Coordinates of C-alpha atoms in Angstrom, one line a residue:
M1 CA -95.0 42.2 -129.0
S2 CA -92.1 42.3 -126.5
P3 CA -92.3 40.4 -123.2
A4 CA -92.4 43.8 -121.5
S5 CA -95.7 44.6 -123.0
T6 CA -97.6 41.4 -122.7
S7 CA -98.0 38.6 -120.2
P8 CA -98.2 35.0 -121.3
K9 CA -101.5 33.2 -121.4
D10 CA -102.1 30.0 -119.5
S11 CA -101.9 28.2 -122.8
D12 CA -98.5 29.7 -123.6
R13 CA -97.0 29.2 -120.1
L14 CA -94.7 26.3 -120.1
R15 CA -95.6 25.5 -123.7
P16 CA -93.3 23.3 -125.8
G17 CA -90.6 25.0 -127.7
G18 CA -86.9 25.7 -127.6
A19 CA -83.9 23.5 -127.0
P20 CA -83.4 22.2 -123.5
S21 CA -81.0 24.3 -121.5
E22 CA -80.3 25.3 -117.9
P23 CA -83.1 27.7 -117.0
D24 CA -82.5 31.2 -115.8
V25 CA -83.3 31.2 -112.0
V26 CA -84.9 33.8 -109.9
L27 CA -84.4 33.4 -106.2
V28 CA -87.3 34.2 -103.9
V29 CA -86.0 35.0 -100.4
D30 CA -88.4 33.7 -97.8
F31 CA -88.8 36.0 -94.7
G32 CA -91.1 33.6 -92.8
A33 CA -94.6 34.2 -94.1
Q34 CA -96.8 32.5 -96.7
Y35 CA -95.9 35.0 -99.4
A36 CA -92.7 33.4 -100.7
Q37 CA -94.5 30.3 -102.1
L38 CA -97.1 32.5 -103.9
I39 CA -94.4 34.8 -105.3
A40 CA -92.5 31.8 -106.7
R41 CA -95.7 30.6 -108.3
R42 CA -96.3 34.0 -109.9
V43 CA -92.8 34.1 -111.3
R44 CA -93.4 30.7 -112.9
E45 CA -96.6 32.0 -114.4
A46 CA -94.5 34.5 -116.2
R47 CA -92.5 31.5 -117.7
V48 CA -89.4 32.2 -115.6
Y49 CA -88.0 29.5 -113.3
S50 CA -87.9 30.3 -109.6
E51 CA -86.6 28.7 -106.4
I52 CA -87.2 29.6 -102.8
V53 CA -84.3 30.1 -100.4
P54 CA -84.4 30.9 -96.7
S55 CA -83.5 34.4 -95.5
T56 CA -80.9 32.7 -93.3
M57 CA -78.9 31.6 -96.3
P58 CA -75.6 33.6 -96.5
V59 CA -75.6 36.1 -99.4
A60 CA -72.5 34.4 -100.8
E61 CA -74.4 31.2 -101.2
M62 CA -77.3 33.0 -102.9
L63 CA -75.0 34.6 -105.4
A64 CA -73.2 31.3 -106.0
K65 CA -76.4 30.1 -107.5
N66 CA -75.9 32.7 -110.2
P67 CA -79.4 34.1 -110.1
K68 CA -80.7 36.3 -112.8
A69 CA -82.7 38.2 -110.2
I70 CA -83.6 38.1 -106.5
I71 CA -87.0 38.8 -105.0
L72 CA -87.4 39.6 -101.3
S73 CA -90.7 38.4 -99.9
G74 CA -93.0 39.9 -97.3
G75 CA -92.8 38.7 -93.7
P76 CA -94.4 39.2 -90.3
S77 CA -91.6 41.1 -88.6
S78 CA -90.8 44.8 -88.2
V79 CA -87.4 45.7 -89.6
Y80 CA -86.6 47.2 -86.2
A81 CA -87.7 44.2 -84.1
E82 CA -85.0 42.4 -82.2
G83 CA -84.1 39.2 -84.1
A84 CA -85.8 40.4 -87.3
P85 CA -84.4 38.9 -90.5
R86 CA -81.5 40.9 -92.1
L87 CA -79.6 40.8 -95.3
D88 CA -76.0 42.0 -95.9
R89 CA -75.6 45.1 -98.0
E90 CA -73.5 43.0 -100.3
L91 CA -76.7 41.6 -101.9
F92 CA -77.6 45.0 -103.2
E93 CA -74.1 45.8 -104.5
A94 CA -73.6 42.6 -106.4
G95 CA -75.1 43.8 -109.7
V96 CA -78.0 41.3 -109.5
P97 CA -81.5 42.9 -110.0
V98 CA -83.5 42.9 -106.7
F99 CA -87.2 43.4 -106.1
G100 CA -88.4 44.0 -102.6
M101 CA -92.0 43.5 -101.6
C102 CA -93.5 44.7 -98.3
Y103 CA -91.0 43.6 -95.6
G104 CA -88.4 43.1 -98.4
F105 CA -89.1 46.6 -99.6
Q106 CA -88.6 48.0 -96.1
L107 CA -85.4 45.9 -95.6
M108 CA -84.0 47.3 -98.8
A109 CA -84.9 50.8 -97.8
T110 CA -83.2 50.6 -94.3
T111 CA -80.2 48.7 -95.5
L112 CA -79.4 51.3 -98.2
G113 CA -80.0 54.3 -96.0
G114 CA -83.7 55.1 -96.4
T115 CA -86.1 55.8 -93.6
V116 CA -88.7 53.4 -92.3
D117 CA -90.9 54.7 -89.4
D118 CA -93.4 53.2 -87.0
N119 CA -95.6 56.3 -87.4
G120 CA -99.0 54.7 -87.2
A121 CA -99.4 54.6 -91.0
R122 CA -100.8 51.1 -91.0
E123 CA -102.6 49.7 -94.0
Y124 CA -104.3 46.3 -94.3
G125 CA -106.3 45.0 -97.2
R126 CA -107.3 46.8 -100.4
T127 CA -105.7 50.2 -100.6
P128 CA -105.7 52.9 -103.4
L129 CA -102.3 53.4 -104.8
H130 CA -101.3 56.7 -106.5
V131 CA -98.6 56.1 -109.2
T132 CA -96.5 59.3 -109.4
K133 CA -94.3 58.1 -112.2
V134 CA -96.5 56.3 -114.7
G135 CA -93.7 55.7 -117.2
S136 CA -91.3 54.0 -114.8
T137 CA -89.9 50.5 -115.3
L138 CA -92.5 48.8 -113.0
F139 CA -95.5 51.0 -113.7
E140 CA -95.4 51.7 -117.4
G141 CA -98.7 50.8 -119.0
T142 CA -100.6 50.6 -115.8
P143 CA -103.1 53.2 -114.4
A144 CA -102.1 56.1 -112.3
E145 CA -104.7 55.0 -109.8
Q146 CA -104.9 51.3 -108.9
S147 CA -106.0 49.0 -106.1
V148 CA -103.3 47.1 -104.2
W149 CA -103.2 44.7 -101.2
M150 CA -101.4 46.2 -98.2
S151 CA -100.3 44.5 -95.0
H152 CA -97.9 46.6 -93.0
G153 CA -97.4 48.5 -89.8
D154 CA -94.1 50.4 -90.4
A155 CA -93.9 52.7 -93.4
C156 CA -91.2 54.1 -95.6
S157 CA -91.0 57.9 -95.3
A158 CA -87.7 58.5 -97.3
A159 CA -86.2 56.5 -100.1
P160 CA -82.5 55.7 -100.2
E161 CA -80.2 58.1 -102.1
G162 CA -80.3 57.4 -105.8
F163 CA -83.9 56.0 -105.8
T164 CA -86.9 57.6 -107.5
V165 CA -90.2 57.5 -105.6
T166 CA -92.8 56.1 -108.1
A167 CA -95.9 55.6 -106.0
S168 CA -97.6 56.6 -102.7
T169 CA -100.9 56.1 -100.8
D170 CA -103.0 58.5 -98.8
V171 CA -100.9 57.7 -95.7
V172 CA -97.6 56.4 -97.0
P173 CA -95.4 58.8 -98.9
V174 CA -93.1 56.1 -100.3
A175 CA -95.1 53.1 -101.5
A176 CA -92.7 52.2 -104.3
F177 CA -89.3 53.2 -105.5
E178 CA -86.8 52.4 -108.3
N179 CA -83.1 52.7 -109.1
D180 CA -82.7 51.7 -112.7
E181 CA -78.9 52.2 -112.6
K182 CA -78.5 49.6 -109.9
K183 CA -81.5 47.6 -111.0
L184 CA -83.1 47.8 -107.5
Y185 CA -86.9 48.0 -107.2
G186 CA -89.4 47.9 -104.4
V187 CA -93.1 48.2 -103.5
Q188 CA -94.7 48.4 -100.1
Y189 CA -97.6 46.2 -101.1
H190 CA -98.1 42.5 -102.3
P191 CA -98.2 42.4 -106.1
E192 CA -98.3 38.6 -105.9
V193 CA -101.9 38.4 -104.6
L194 CA -104.9 38.7 -107.0
H195 CA -106.3 41.6 -105.0
S196 CA -103.5 43.8 -106.4
T197 CA -105.2 44.5 -109.7
H198 CA -102.0 45.0 -111.8
G199 CA -99.7 42.9 -109.6
Q200 CA -98.7 40.3 -112.1
Q201 CA -98.0 43.0 -114.7
I202 CA -95.8 44.8 -112.2
L203 CA -93.9 41.5 -111.4
E204 CA -93.4 40.8 -115.1
H205 CA -92.1 44.3 -115.7
F206 CA -89.5 43.6 -113.1
L207 CA -88.6 40.3 -114.6
Y208 CA -88.6 41.3 -118.3
R209 CA -87.7 45.0 -118.2
G210 CA -85.8 45.4 -114.9
A211 CA -83.9 42.2 -114.9
G212 CA -83.9 41.5 -118.7
I213 CA -85.0 37.9 -118.4
E214 CA -86.6 36.1 -121.3
P215 CA -89.7 34.1 -120.6
T216 CA -88.4 30.7 -121.8
W217 CA -89.2 28.2 -119.1
T218 CA -91.5 25.7 -120.8
T219 CA -92.9 22.2 -120.2
H220 CA -90.6 21.0 -123.0
N221 CA -87.6 22.3 -121.1
V222 CA -88.9 20.8 -117.9
V223 CA -89.3 17.4 -119.5
E224 CA -86.0 17.4 -121.3
E225 CA -84.2 18.5 -118.2
Q226 CA -85.8 15.9 -116.0
V227 CA -85.2 13.1 -118.5
A228 CA -81.5 13.9 -118.6
L229 CA -81.3 14.1 -114.8
I230 CA -83.1 10.8 -114.3
R231 CA -80.9 9.0 -116.8
E232 CA -77.8 10.4 -115.0
Q233 CA -79.1 9.4 -111.6
V234 CA -80.4 5.9 -112.4
G235 CA -77.8 4.9 -114.9
T236 CA -78.1 1.2 -115.9
K237 CA -79.9 0.2 -112.7
R238 CA -83.7 -0.3 -112.4
A239 CA -86.4 1.7 -110.6
I240 CA -89.8 1.0 -109.2
C241 CA -92.6 3.5 -108.9
G242 CA -95.6 3.3 -106.7
L243 CA -98.7 4.3 -108.6
S244 CA -101.3 5.8 -106.3
G245 CA -104.0 6.4 -108.9
G246 CA -103.4 10.1 -108.8
V247 CA -102.0 12.7 -111.2
D248 CA -98.7 13.1 -109.4
S249 CA -97.5 9.5 -109.4
A250 CA -98.8 9.0 -113.0
V251 CA -96.8 12.0 -114.3
A252 CA -93.7 11.0 -112.3
A253 CA -93.9 7.5 -113.7
A254 CA -94.4 8.7 -117.3
L255 CA -91.4 11.0 -117.0
V256 CA -89.2 8.2 -115.7
Q257 CA -90.6 5.8 -118.3
K258 CA -89.6 8.3 -121.0
A259 CA -86.1 8.5 -119.5
I260 CA -85.2 4.8 -118.8
G261 CA -87.9 2.8 -120.6
N262 CA -88.2 -0.8 -119.4
Q263 CA -85.7 -0.2 -116.6
L264 CA -88.9 1.0 -114.7
T265 CA -91.5 -1.3 -113.2
C266 CA -94.6 0.4 -111.8
V267 CA -96.0 -1.2 -108.6
Y268 CA -99.6 -0.6 -107.8
V269 CA -100.4 -1.4 -104.2
D270 CA -104.0 -2.2 -103.8
H271 CA -104.1 -1.2 -100.1
G272 CA -107.9 -1.1 -99.9
L273 CA -107.8 2.7 -99.3
M274 CA -108.7 3.8 -102.9
R275 CA -111.9 5.3 -104.1
K276 CA -114.5 3.2 -105.9
G277 CA -113.4 1.9 -109.3
E278 CA -109.9 3.4 -109.1
T279 CA -107.9 0.2 -109.0
E280 CA -109.4 -0.8 -112.3
Q281 CA -108.8 2.6 -113.8
V282 CA -105.1 2.5 -113.0
E283 CA -104.7 -0.9 -114.6
K284 CA -106.6 0.1 -117.7
D285 CA -105.9 3.8 -118.4
F286 CA -102.3 4.3 -117.3
V287 CA -100.9 1.1 -118.8
A288 CA -102.7 1.8 -122.1
A289 CA -101.3 5.4 -122.2
T290 CA -97.7 4.6 -121.4
G291 CA -97.1 0.9 -121.9
V292 CA -95.2 0.6 -118.6
Q293 CA -94.6 -2.7 -116.9
L294 CA -97.2 -2.9 -114.1
K295 CA -97.1 -5.2 -111.1
V296 CA -100.3 -5.2 -108.9
V297 CA -99.9 -6.2 -105.2
D298 CA -103.0 -7.1 -103.2
A299 CA -102.1 -5.7 -99.7
Q300 CA -105.5 -4.8 -98.3
E301 CA -105.4 -7.1 -95.3
R302 CA -101.8 -6.0 -94.5
F303 CA -102.8 -2.3 -94.3
L304 CA -106.0 -2.9 -92.4
T305 CA -104.1 -5.0 -89.8
A306 CA -101.5 -2.3 -89.4
L307 CA -104.1 0.4 -89.0
A308 CA -106.3 -1.5 -86.6
G309 CA -107.0 0.6 -83.5
V310 CA -105.2 3.7 -84.7
S311 CA -107.0 7.0 -84.8
D312 CA -104.2 9.6 -84.6
P313 CA -103.8 11.1 -88.1
E314 CA -100.1 11.5 -88.0
T315 CA -99.7 7.9 -86.9
K316 CA -101.9 6.7 -89.7
R317 CA -99.9 8.6 -92.2
K318 CA -96.6 7.2 -91.0
I319 CA -98.0 3.6 -90.9
I320 CA -99.3 3.9 -94.4
G321 CA -95.9 5.3 -95.6
R322 CA -94.1 2.5 -93.7
E323 CA -96.2 -0.2 -95.2
F324 CA -95.8 1.2 -98.7
I325 CA -92.1 0.9 -98.4
R326 CA -92.3 -2.6 -97.0
V327 CA -94.5 -3.7 -99.8
F328 CA -92.1 -2.1 -102.3
E329 CA -89.3 -4.0 -100.7
Q330 CA -91.2 -7.3 -101.2
A331 CA -92.0 -6.3 -104.7
Q332 CA -88.3 -5.6 -105.3
L333 CA -87.4 -9.1 -104.1
E334 CA -89.8 -10.6 -106.5
I335 CA -88.6 -8.4 -109.4
L336 CA -85.0 -9.3 -108.5
Q337 CA -85.8 -13.0 -109.3
E338 CA -86.2 -11.9 -112.9
D339 CA -83.1 -11.3 -115.0
G340 CA -81.8 -7.8 -115.0
P341 CA -79.8 -5.2 -113.1
E342 CA -80.3 -4.1 -109.5
V343 CA -83.5 -2.3 -108.5
A344 CA -82.1 0.6 -106.5
F345 CA -84.5 3.5 -107.0
L346 CA -88.0 4.4 -105.8
V347 CA -89.9 7.0 -107.9
Q348 CA -92.2 9.3 -106.1
G349 CA -94.6 12.0 -107.2
T350 CA -93.5 14.5 -104.5
L351 CA -94.7 18.1 -105.3
Y352 CA -93.5 21.4 -104.2
P353 CA -96.4 22.1 -101.8
D354 CA -95.6 18.7 -100.2
V355 CA -92.1 19.8 -99.5
V356 CA -93.2 23.2 -98.2
E357 CA -95.8 21.9 -95.8
S358 CA -93.4 19.3 -94.5
G359 CA -90.9 22.1 -93.6
G360 CA -88.5 21.2 -96.4
G361 CA -85.8 23.6 -97.2
T362 CA -87.2 27.0 -96.2
G363 CA -87.1 26.9 -92.4
T364 CA -90.9 26.8 -92.3
A365 CA -92.9 24.9 -89.7
N366 CA -94.0 21.4 -90.3
I367 CA -97.8 21.5 -91.0
K368 CA -98.2 17.7 -91.6
S369 CA -96.0 14.8 -92.8
H370 CA -96.6 13.5 -96.2
H371 CA -96.1 9.8 -97.0
N372 CA -93.8 10.8 -99.8
V373 CA -91.9 13.4 -97.8
G374 CA -91.8 13.0 -94.1
G375 CA -93.6 9.7 -93.5
L376 CA -90.9 7.3 -94.8
P377 CA -89.0 5.1 -92.4
D378 CA -85.4 5.9 -91.7
D379 CA -84.1 2.5 -92.9
I380 CA -85.5 2.9 -96.5
E381 CA -83.4 0.8 -98.9
F382 CA -84.1 2.8 -102.0
E383 CA -82.6 6.0 -103.4
L384 CA -85.5 8.4 -104.2
V385 CA -86.2 9.8 -107.7
E386 CA -88.5 12.8 -107.4
P387 CA -88.8 14.5 -110.8
L388 CA -91.8 16.7 -109.7
R389 CA -90.3 17.9 -106.4
K390 CA -90.1 21.6 -107.6
L391 CA -93.4 21.8 -109.4
F392 CA -96.9 23.0 -108.4
K393 CA -99.9 20.9 -109.3
D394 CA -101.0 22.8 -112.4
E395 CA -97.4 22.6 -113.7
V396 CA -97.6 18.9 -113.2
R397 CA -100.7 18.7 -115.3
M398 CA -99.0 20.7 -118.1
V399 CA -96.1 18.2 -118.0
G400 CA -98.6 15.3 -118.2
Q401 CA -100.1 16.9 -121.3
E402 CA -96.6 17.4 -122.8
L403 CA -96.0 13.6 -122.2
G404 CA -99.2 12.7 -124.0
L405 CA -101.2 11.3 -121.0
P406 CA -105.0 11.2 -121.5
E407 CA -107.2 13.9 -120.0
E408 CA -108.8 11.4 -117.7
I409 CA -105.5 11.1 -115.9
V410 CA -104.1 14.6 -116.3
Q411 CA -107.3 16.3 -115.1
R412 CA -108.1 13.9 -112.3
Q413 CA -108.8 15.6 -109.0
P414 CA -106.0 15.5 -106.4
F415 CA -106.1 12.5 -104.1
P416 CA -103.8 12.0 -101.2
G417 CA -101.3 9.2 -101.2
P418 CA -102.6 7.7 -97.9
G419 CA -106.0 7.5 -99.6
L420 CA -109.2 7.2 -97.8
G421 CA -107.2 6.3 -94.7
I422 CA -106.9 10.0 -93.9
R423 CA -110.5 10.8 -94.9
I424 CA -111.8 8.7 -92.0
V425 CA -111.6 10.7 -88.8
G426 CA -111.1 7.8 -86.4
E427 CA -110.0 4.2 -86.8
V428 CA -109.9 2.7 -90.3
T429 CA -111.9 -0.4 -90.8
K430 CA -113.2 -2.2 -93.9
D431 CA -116.8 -1.3 -93.1
R432 CA -116.0 2.3 -92.7
L433 CA -114.0 2.3 -95.9
D434 CA -116.9 0.7 -97.8
L435 CA -119.3 3.3 -96.4
L436 CA -117.0 6.2 -97.4
R437 CA -116.3 4.8 -100.8
E438 CA -120.1 4.8 -101.6
A439 CA -120.6 8.3 -100.3
D440 CA -117.5 9.6 -102.2
A441 CA -118.7 7.9 -105.5
I442 CA -122.1 9.6 -105.2
A443 CA -120.5 13.0 -104.7
R444 CA -118.2 12.6 -107.6
E445 CA -121.0 11.4 -109.9
E446 CA -123.1 14.4 -109.1
L447 CA -120.3 16.9 -109.5
T448 CA -119.5 15.4 -112.9
A449 CA -123.2 15.5 -113.9
A450 CA -123.4 19.1 -112.9
G451 CA -120.3 20.0 -115.0
L452 CA -118.3 21.2 -111.9
D453 CA -115.2 19.0 -112.3
R454 CA -113.0 21.8 -113.6
E455 CA -114.4 24.5 -111.3
I456 CA -113.7 22.5 -108.2
W457 CA -110.0 21.8 -107.4
Q458 CA -111.1 18.7 -105.4
C459 CA -113.8 17.6 -103.1
P460 CA -112.7 15.4 -100.2
V461 CA -115.5 13.5 -98.7
V462 CA -114.8 12.9 -95.0
L463 CA -116.3 10.3 -92.7
L464 CA -116.6 11.4 -89.0
A465 CA -116.3 7.8 -87.8
D466 CA -116.0 8.7 -84.1
V467 CA -119.0 11.0 -84.2
R468 CA -122.6 10.0 -84.3
S469 CA -125.7 12.2 -84.6
V470 CA -129.4 11.6 -84.1
G471 CA -131.6 11.4 -87.2
V472 CA -135.0 10.3 -88.4
Q473 CA -135.1 7.8 -91.2
G474 CA -138.1 5.6 -92.1
D475 CA -140.2 7.0 -89.3
G476 CA -137.6 5.8 -86.8
R477 CA -134.8 7.3 -84.7
T478 CA -131.3 6.7 -86.1
Y479 CA -127.9 7.3 -84.6
G480 CA -125.6 7.5 -87.7
H481 CA -122.4 9.0 -88.9
P482 CA -122.0 12.5 -90.4
I483 CA -120.4 12.9 -93.8
V484 CA -118.5 16.1 -94.6
L485 CA -118.2 17.6 -98.1
R486 CA -115.1 19.7 -98.5
P487 CA -115.3 21.3 -102.0
V488 CA -112.4 23.7 -102.6
S489 CA -111.0 25.9 -105.3
S490 CA -107.3 26.4 -105.6
E491 CA -104.5 26.9 -108.1
D492 CA -101.7 25.0 -106.4
A493 CA -102.9 23.8 -103.0
M494 CA -100.8 26.4 -101.1
T495 CA -104.0 28.4 -100.5
A496 CA -107.6 27.4 -101.2
D497 CA -111.1 28.6 -100.7
W498 CA -114.3 26.6 -100.3
T499 CA -116.3 26.4 -103.5
R500 CA -119.7 28.1 -103.7
M501 CA -121.6 25.1 -105.1
P502 CA -125.2 25.4 -106.4
Y503 CA -127.7 24.6 -103.7
D504 CA -129.5 22.1 -105.9
V505 CA -126.3 20.1 -106.4
L506 CA -125.6 20.1 -102.7
A507 CA -129.2 19.0 -102.0
K508 CA -129.0 16.1 -104.5
I509 CA -125.7 14.9 -103.1
S510 CA -127.0 15.0 -99.5
T511 CA -130.3 13.3 -100.4
R512 CA -128.6 10.5 -102.3
I513 CA -126.0 9.9 -99.6
T514 CA -128.5 9.7 -96.8
N515 CA -130.8 7.5 -98.8
E516 CA -128.3 5.2 -100.4
V517 CA -125.5 4.8 -97.8
A518 CA -126.2 2.8 -94.7
D519 CA -125.4 4.3 -91.3
V520 CA -125.2 7.9 -92.6
N521 CA -127.9 10.3 -91.5
R522 CA -126.3 13.7 -91.9
V523 CA -124.3 15.5 -94.6
V524 CA -122.5 18.8 -93.7
L525 CA -120.5 21.3 -95.7
D526 CA -117.0 22.5 -94.8
V527 CA -116.8 26.3 -95.5
T528 CA -113.3 26.9 -94.2
S529 CA -110.6 28.4 -96.4
K530 CA -106.9 27.4 -96.4
P531 CA -105.4 28.9 -94.3
P532 CA -106.5 28.4 -91.5
G533 CA -107.7 24.9 -92.4
T534 CA -105.8 22.4 -94.5
I535 CA -107.6 20.9 -97.5
E536 CA -107.7 17.4 -96.0
W537 CA -109.1 17.0 -92.5
E538 CA -106.2 14.7 -91.4

């Protein structure tokens, strides 16, 4: 079957195959909302490589990237608002296929001479869409009546000259249009969200049929491309990588190991902020799977001393990031005593959501600093190697599988680089860490026993160290700490929803924690989605 008539399964997406080559790139123009990241992810699900660029980037710079297609995201502005994002008409006359969504659709319409009105035709949420040209490039093979996700105030009442109207709603006469001759397409709604029932199919029709792109972006290509880039960057020098115990650093290290072999030394910093048993797991599982050189540094006292008296979460993150680098520098000095070339590079498992949330590259606001993005000191002595910087979490797992890492590592739940230090709301002390470690271990044991490991993206266990509540234990009054369970389901950490766990599992976790962990007399459940709340509390 042709790419136009079928969408790749998860097992096919990023699958091995084909010779490494420069991937076709689709640019997603970010107009200042959350949609650009989700669109980029959906494009990659179609096995087409995507990059996000800010709407402030000059059109000439966009075109200089030689994109195979350009997608215009939604955004919070009205096209008529003062200071609203604009695009030069040149973009639509360059011969590059363009797909506008929501604000991008309206911007395309007004730029090319169509009409967008503030006529009260507002639509928010699920909306019935009436496809008026079922056999069009975008809508072929989809129902004439389908549910889509709308979020707009202004509405398009007249398409630009040369465009065919292909869909409408009860209140919006032009909800989609197409110009096959110029390869320009647009929809008023958000096909990237799951609530648009045929949204992914519409997006793939644009990519495969409208833009003529072949779905060839695979894990094999990702690995081969990164191996070549790492070899070019590192050359004959050496690199060190900080293993955190999580998927990201493990896959990053495995990629670099594949590229430069024994030029890489992995450094595991035992900072005392890990979960129960994880230090032993790193030393056993990862070394057995990759054969890397591993240096273990016991720095527990150093980190606890640096964190003493600190409760502010951003300060804690920056302290942990700073101390990581200082420990690496010390490890570098020790490694330099061995024979061999200079150690000049630091490998990090920075992911795309880390970059986005730190305000990297798209003009978005800084939500929080990450120890591997915004928390590093200015006087860092290493050049960074970040082979996963443009990947989402599930893509990282696929790369890990391609590299042959065991399931125990590849499918491990996400764990923040700063460790339990940011799962303690308040000052970090050894006693509090020990308490949280025990509570976390109980939660993980019960989730595994219930077979929920794959259903739950991750389940941070949070200690509210600066909060105490009254309880009754052993016929006596207690004044203990609350523990928060934060089970969430997500695909890529850009958005998340709280997981509806079985009550009996929650009850068992709560009973065990309050019975087995000293100074805890209350367990609560966080039922906040992301947005508005982040996955981690700090």
